[in-house]
Tab-separated table of C-alpha atoms and ligand atoms in Angstrom:
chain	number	residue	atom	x	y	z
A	28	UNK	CA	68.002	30.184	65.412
A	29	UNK	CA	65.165	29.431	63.224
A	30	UNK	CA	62.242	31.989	62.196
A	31	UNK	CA	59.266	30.278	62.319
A	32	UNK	CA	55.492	31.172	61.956
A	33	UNK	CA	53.903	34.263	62.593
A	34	UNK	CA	52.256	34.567	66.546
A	35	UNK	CA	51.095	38.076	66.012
A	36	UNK	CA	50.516	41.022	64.501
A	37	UNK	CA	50.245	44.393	66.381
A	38	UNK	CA	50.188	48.021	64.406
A	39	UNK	CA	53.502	48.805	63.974
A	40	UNK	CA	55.444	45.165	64.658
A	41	UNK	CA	54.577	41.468	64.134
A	42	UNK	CA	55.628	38.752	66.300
A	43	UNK	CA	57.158	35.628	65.007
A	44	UNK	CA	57.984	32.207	66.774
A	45	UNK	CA	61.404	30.275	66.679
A	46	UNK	CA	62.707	26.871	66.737
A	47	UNK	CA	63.603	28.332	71.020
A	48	UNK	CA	60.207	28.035	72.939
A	49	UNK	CA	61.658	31.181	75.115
A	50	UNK	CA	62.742	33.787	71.782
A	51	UNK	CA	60.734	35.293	69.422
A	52	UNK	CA	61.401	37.533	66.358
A	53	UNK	CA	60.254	41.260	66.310
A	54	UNK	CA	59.865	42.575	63.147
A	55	UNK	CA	59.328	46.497	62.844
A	56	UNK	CA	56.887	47.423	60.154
A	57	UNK	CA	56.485	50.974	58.348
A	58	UNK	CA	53.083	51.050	59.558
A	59	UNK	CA	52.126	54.039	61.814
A	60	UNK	CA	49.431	54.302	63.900
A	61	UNK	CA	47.871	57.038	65.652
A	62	UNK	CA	44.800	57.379	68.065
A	63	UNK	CA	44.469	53.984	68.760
A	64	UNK	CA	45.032	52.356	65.345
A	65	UNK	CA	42.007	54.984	63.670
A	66	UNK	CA	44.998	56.265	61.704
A	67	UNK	CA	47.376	54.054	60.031
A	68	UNK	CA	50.286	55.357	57.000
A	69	UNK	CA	53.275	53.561	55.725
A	70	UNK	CA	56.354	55.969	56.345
A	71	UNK	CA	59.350	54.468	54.407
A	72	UNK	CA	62.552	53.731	56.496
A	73	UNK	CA	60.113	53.277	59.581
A	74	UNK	CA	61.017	49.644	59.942
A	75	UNK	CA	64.562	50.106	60.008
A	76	UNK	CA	64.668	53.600	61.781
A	77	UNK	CA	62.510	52.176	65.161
A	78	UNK	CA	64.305	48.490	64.911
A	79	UNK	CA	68.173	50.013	65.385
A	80	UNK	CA	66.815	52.870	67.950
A	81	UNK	CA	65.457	49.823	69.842
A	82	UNK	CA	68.440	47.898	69.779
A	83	UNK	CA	70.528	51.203	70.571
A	84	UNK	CA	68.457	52.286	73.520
A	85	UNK	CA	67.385	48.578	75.238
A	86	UNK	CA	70.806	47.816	74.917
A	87	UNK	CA	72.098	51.367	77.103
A	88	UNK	CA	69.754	50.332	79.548
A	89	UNK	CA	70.913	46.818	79.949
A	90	UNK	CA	73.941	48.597	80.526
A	91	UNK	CA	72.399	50.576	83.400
A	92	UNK	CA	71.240	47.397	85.059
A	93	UNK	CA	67.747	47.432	83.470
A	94	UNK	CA	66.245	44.191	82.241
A	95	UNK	CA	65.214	44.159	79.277
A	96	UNK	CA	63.838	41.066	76.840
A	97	UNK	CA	66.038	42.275	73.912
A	98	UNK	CA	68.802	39.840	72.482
A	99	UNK	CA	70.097	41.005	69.568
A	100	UNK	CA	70.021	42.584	65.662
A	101	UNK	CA	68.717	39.862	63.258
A	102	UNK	CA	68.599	42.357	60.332
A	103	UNK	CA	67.157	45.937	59.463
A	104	UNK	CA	63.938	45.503	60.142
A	105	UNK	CA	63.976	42.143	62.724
A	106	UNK	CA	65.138	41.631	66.315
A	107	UNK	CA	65.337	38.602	68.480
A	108	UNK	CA	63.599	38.534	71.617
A	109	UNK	CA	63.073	36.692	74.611
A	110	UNK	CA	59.570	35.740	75.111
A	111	UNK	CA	57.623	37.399	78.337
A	112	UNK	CA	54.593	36.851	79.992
A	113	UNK	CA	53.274	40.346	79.057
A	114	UNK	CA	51.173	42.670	81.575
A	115	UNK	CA	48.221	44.252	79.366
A	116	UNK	CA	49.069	47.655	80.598
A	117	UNK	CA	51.482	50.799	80.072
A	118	UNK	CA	53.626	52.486	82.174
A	119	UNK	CA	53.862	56.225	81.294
A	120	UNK	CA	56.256	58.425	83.241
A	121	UNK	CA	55.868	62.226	82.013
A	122	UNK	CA	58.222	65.108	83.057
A	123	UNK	CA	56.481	67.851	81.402
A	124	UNK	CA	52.886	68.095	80.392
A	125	UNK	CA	51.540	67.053	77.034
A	126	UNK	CA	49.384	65.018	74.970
A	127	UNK	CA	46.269	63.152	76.971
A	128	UNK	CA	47.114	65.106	80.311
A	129	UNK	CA	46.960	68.342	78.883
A	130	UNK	CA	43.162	67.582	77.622
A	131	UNK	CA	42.265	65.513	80.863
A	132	UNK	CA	43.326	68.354	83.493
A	133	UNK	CA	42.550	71.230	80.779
A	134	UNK	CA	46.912	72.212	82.029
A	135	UNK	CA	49.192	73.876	79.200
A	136	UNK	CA	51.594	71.819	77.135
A	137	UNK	CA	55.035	72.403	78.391
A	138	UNK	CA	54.538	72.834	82.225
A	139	UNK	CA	57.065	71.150	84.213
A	140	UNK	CA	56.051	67.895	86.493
A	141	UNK	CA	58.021	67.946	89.705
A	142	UNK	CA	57.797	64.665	90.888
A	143	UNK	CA	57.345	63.275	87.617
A	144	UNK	CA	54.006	61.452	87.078
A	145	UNK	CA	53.406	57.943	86.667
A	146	UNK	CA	50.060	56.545	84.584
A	147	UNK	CA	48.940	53.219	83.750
A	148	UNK	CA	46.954	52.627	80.652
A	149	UNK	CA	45.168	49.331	80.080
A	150	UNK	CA	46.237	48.010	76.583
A	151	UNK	CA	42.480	47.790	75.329
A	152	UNK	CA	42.604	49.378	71.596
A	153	UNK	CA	38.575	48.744	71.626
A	154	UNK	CA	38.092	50.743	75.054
A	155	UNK	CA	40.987	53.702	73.654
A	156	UNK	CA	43.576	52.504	76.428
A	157	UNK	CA	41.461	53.928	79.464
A	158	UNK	CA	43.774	55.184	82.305
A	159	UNK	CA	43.349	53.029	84.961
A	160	UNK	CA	45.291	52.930	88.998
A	161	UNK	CA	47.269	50.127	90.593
A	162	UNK	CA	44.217	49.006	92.498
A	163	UNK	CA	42.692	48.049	89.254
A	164	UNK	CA	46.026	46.016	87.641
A	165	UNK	CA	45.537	43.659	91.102
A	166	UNK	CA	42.154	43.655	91.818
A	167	UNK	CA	41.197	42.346	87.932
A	168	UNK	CA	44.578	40.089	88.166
A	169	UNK	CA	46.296	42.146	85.270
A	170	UNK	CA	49.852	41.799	87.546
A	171	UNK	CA	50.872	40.611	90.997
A	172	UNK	CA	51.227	43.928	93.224
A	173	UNK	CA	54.843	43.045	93.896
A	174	UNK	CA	55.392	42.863	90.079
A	175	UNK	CA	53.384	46.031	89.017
A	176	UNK	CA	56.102	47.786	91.987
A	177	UNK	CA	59.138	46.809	90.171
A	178	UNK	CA	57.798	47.830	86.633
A	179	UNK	CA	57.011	51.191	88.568
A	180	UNK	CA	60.405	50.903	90.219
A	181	UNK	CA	61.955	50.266	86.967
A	182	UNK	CA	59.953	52.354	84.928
A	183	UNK	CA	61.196	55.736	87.034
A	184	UNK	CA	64.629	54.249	86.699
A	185	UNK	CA	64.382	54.449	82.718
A	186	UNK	CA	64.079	57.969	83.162
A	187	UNK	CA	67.390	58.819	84.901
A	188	UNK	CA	68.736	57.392	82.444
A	189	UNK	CA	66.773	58.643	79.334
A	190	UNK	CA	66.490	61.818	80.471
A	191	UNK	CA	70.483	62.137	80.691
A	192	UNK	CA	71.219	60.206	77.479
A	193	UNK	CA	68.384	62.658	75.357
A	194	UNK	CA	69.900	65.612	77.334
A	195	UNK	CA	73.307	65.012	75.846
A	196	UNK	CA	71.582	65.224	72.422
A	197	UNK	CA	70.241	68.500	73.329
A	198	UNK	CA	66.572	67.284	74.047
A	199	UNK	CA	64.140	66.944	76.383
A	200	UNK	CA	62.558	63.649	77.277
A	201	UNK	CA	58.864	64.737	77.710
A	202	UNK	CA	56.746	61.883	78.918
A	203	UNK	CA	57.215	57.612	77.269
A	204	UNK	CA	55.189	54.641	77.825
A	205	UNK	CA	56.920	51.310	78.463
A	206	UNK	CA	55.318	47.798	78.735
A	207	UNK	CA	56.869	44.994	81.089
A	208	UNK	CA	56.424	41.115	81.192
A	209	UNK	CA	57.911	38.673	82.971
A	210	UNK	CA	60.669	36.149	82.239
A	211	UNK	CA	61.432	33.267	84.485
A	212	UNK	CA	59.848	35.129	87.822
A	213	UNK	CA	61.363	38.039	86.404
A	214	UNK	CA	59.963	41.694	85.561
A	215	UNK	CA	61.688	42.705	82.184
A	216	UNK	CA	61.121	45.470	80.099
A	217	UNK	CA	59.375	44.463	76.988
A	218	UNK	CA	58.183	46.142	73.574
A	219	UNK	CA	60.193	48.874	72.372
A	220	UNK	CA	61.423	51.877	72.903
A	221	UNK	CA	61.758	54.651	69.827
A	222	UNK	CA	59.898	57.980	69.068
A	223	UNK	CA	56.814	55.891	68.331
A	224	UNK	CA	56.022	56.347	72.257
A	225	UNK	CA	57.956	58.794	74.162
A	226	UNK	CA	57.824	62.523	73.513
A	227	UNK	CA	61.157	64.830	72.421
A	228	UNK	CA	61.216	67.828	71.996
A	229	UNK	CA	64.747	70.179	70.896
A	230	UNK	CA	66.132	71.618	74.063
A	231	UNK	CA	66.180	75.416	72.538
A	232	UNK	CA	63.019	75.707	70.035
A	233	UNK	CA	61.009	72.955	71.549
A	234	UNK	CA	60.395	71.156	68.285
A	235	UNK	CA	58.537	68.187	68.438
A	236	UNK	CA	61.170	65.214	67.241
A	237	UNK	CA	58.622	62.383	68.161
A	238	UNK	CA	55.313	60.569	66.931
A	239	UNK	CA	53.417	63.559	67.441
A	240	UNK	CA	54.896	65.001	64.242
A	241	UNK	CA	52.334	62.210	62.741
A	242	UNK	CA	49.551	62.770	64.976
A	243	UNK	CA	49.625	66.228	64.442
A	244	UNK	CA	50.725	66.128	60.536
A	245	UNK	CA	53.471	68.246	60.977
A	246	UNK	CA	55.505	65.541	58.439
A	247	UNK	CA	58.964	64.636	58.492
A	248	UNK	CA	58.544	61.999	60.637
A	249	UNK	CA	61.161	59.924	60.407
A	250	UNK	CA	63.713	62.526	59.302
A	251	UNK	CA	63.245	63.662	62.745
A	252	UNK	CA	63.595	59.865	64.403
A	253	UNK	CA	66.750	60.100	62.273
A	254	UNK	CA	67.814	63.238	63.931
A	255	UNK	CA	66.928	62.393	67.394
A	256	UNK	CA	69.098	59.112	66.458
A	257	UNK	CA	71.920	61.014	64.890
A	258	UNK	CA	72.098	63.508	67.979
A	259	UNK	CA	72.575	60.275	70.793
A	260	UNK	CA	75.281	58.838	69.047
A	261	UNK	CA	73.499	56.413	66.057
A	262	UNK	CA	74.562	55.228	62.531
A	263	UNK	CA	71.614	54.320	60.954
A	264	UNK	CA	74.023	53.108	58.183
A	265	UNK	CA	75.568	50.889	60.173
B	317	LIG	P1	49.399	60.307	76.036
B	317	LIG	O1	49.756	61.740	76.262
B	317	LIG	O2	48.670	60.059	74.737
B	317	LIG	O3	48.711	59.675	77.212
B	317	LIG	O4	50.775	59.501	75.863
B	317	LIG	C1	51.809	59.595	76.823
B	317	LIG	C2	53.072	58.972	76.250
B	317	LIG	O5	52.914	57.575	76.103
B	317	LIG	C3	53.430	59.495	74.861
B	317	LIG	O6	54.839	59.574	74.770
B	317	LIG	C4	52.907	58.434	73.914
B	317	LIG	C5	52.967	57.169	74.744
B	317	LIG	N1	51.879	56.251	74.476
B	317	LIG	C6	52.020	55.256	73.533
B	317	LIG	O7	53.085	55.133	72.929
B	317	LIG	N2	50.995	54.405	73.296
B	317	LIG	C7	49.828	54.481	73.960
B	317	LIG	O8	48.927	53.673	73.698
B	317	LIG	C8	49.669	55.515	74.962
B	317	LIG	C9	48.394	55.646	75.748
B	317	LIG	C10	50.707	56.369	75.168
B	318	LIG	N1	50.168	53.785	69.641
B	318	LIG	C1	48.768	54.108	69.773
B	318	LIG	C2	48.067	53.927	68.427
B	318	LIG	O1	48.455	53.563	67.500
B	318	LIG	C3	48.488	55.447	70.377
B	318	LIG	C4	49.156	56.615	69.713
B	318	LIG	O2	50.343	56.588	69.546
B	318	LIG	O3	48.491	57.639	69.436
B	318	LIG	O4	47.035	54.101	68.114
């Protein structure tokens, strides 16, 4: 496999090409952005830290029988990918409130959502992601209604076995947002998964362990990716 020219750059990872018309090369940047790319920091280590807690968690849930687009390690920083036809919008489960439902529904941080709730965000950095319903993603053509199902389907399905793994690791999985494309007729779970966009918080004192430790300037940042990493079973030296 041959890196080839650069397709894309998004806040926090750039997209390259290869000499396979169906993989491409993420590369994980130590860029972080916050509140729709208004706030962006380098945080050293970031690169590395988000690229092997991708690889670790895409790969548990290809084990679960989750599709996902992710190949394999290329190095620290880069990952090879298979290419998907990407749906512009995100799929956020939440188990307890926080974050943009707490200020939307004026409900404390920290109460309990039983069913969790599902949320779709258009990926529109202009517009601030508006929430938007599954009426919307057919209606305007953003995914076929059968496919937008299964990324609900699978998106729920994430979560039994998130919320299990984190548990283990004496945390609770608060709420994530995961974006879906599709591969060969396919829907596949796409992007990435690391503290960047899910919310953890320690079982016992609650303490944030996720992004919002930058959104919030709390700091140690990525001391507490490494943590959450350390506490599911990583070796970031590795
Ligand atoms: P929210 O509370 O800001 O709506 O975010 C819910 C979850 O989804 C939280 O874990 C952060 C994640 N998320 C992203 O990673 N990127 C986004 O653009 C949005 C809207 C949410
Ligand atoms: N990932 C989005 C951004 O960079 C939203 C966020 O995490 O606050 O702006």
């Amino acid at each position: 496999m041959e890196k080839r020219e650069e397709l894309y750059a998004g806040k926090a990872k750039s997209v390259f090409r290869t000499d396979d018309p169906d993989k491409m090369v993420l590369v994980f940047r130590n860029d972080t952005s916050a509140f729709d790319g208004k706030r962006i920091e380098q945080l050293d280590r970031k690169g590395m830290v988000n690229n092997k807690f991708n690889a670790f968690i895409m790969t548990k849930l290809q084990e679960a029988g989750i599709p996902t687009h992710f190949e394999k390690l290329l190095s620290d920083t880069e990952s090879l990918v298979k290419c998907l036809d990407m749906m512009p919008v995100e799929c956020v489960v939440r188990n307890f409130a926080a974050g943009s439902l707490c200020r939307r529904l004026g409900v404390e941080e920290g109460i309990t959502l039983t069913p969790p709730t599902f949320e779709l965000f258009l990926k529109n950095d202009e517009l601030g992601d508006p929430m938007i319903n599954e009426s919307h993603v057919e209606s305007f053509g953003w995914a076929k209604a059968a496919d937008l199902a299964k990324a609900k389907e699978l998106t729920y399905k994430v979560n039994d076995v998130l919320k299990a793994l984190f548990a283990e690791g004496g945390m609770i999985l608060v709420d994530y947002k995961l974006e879906f494309g599709i591969f060969n007729g396919e829907v596949v779970l796409g992007d990435e998964f690391s503290p960047d966009g899910c919310r953890l918080w320690d079982a016992e004192t609650k303490e944030k362990l996720d992004k919002d430790r930058f959104r919030q300037g709390l700091g140690g940042v990525i001391e507490a990716y490494e943590e959450v990493g350390r506490r599911i079973g990583m070796d970031f030296d590795a």
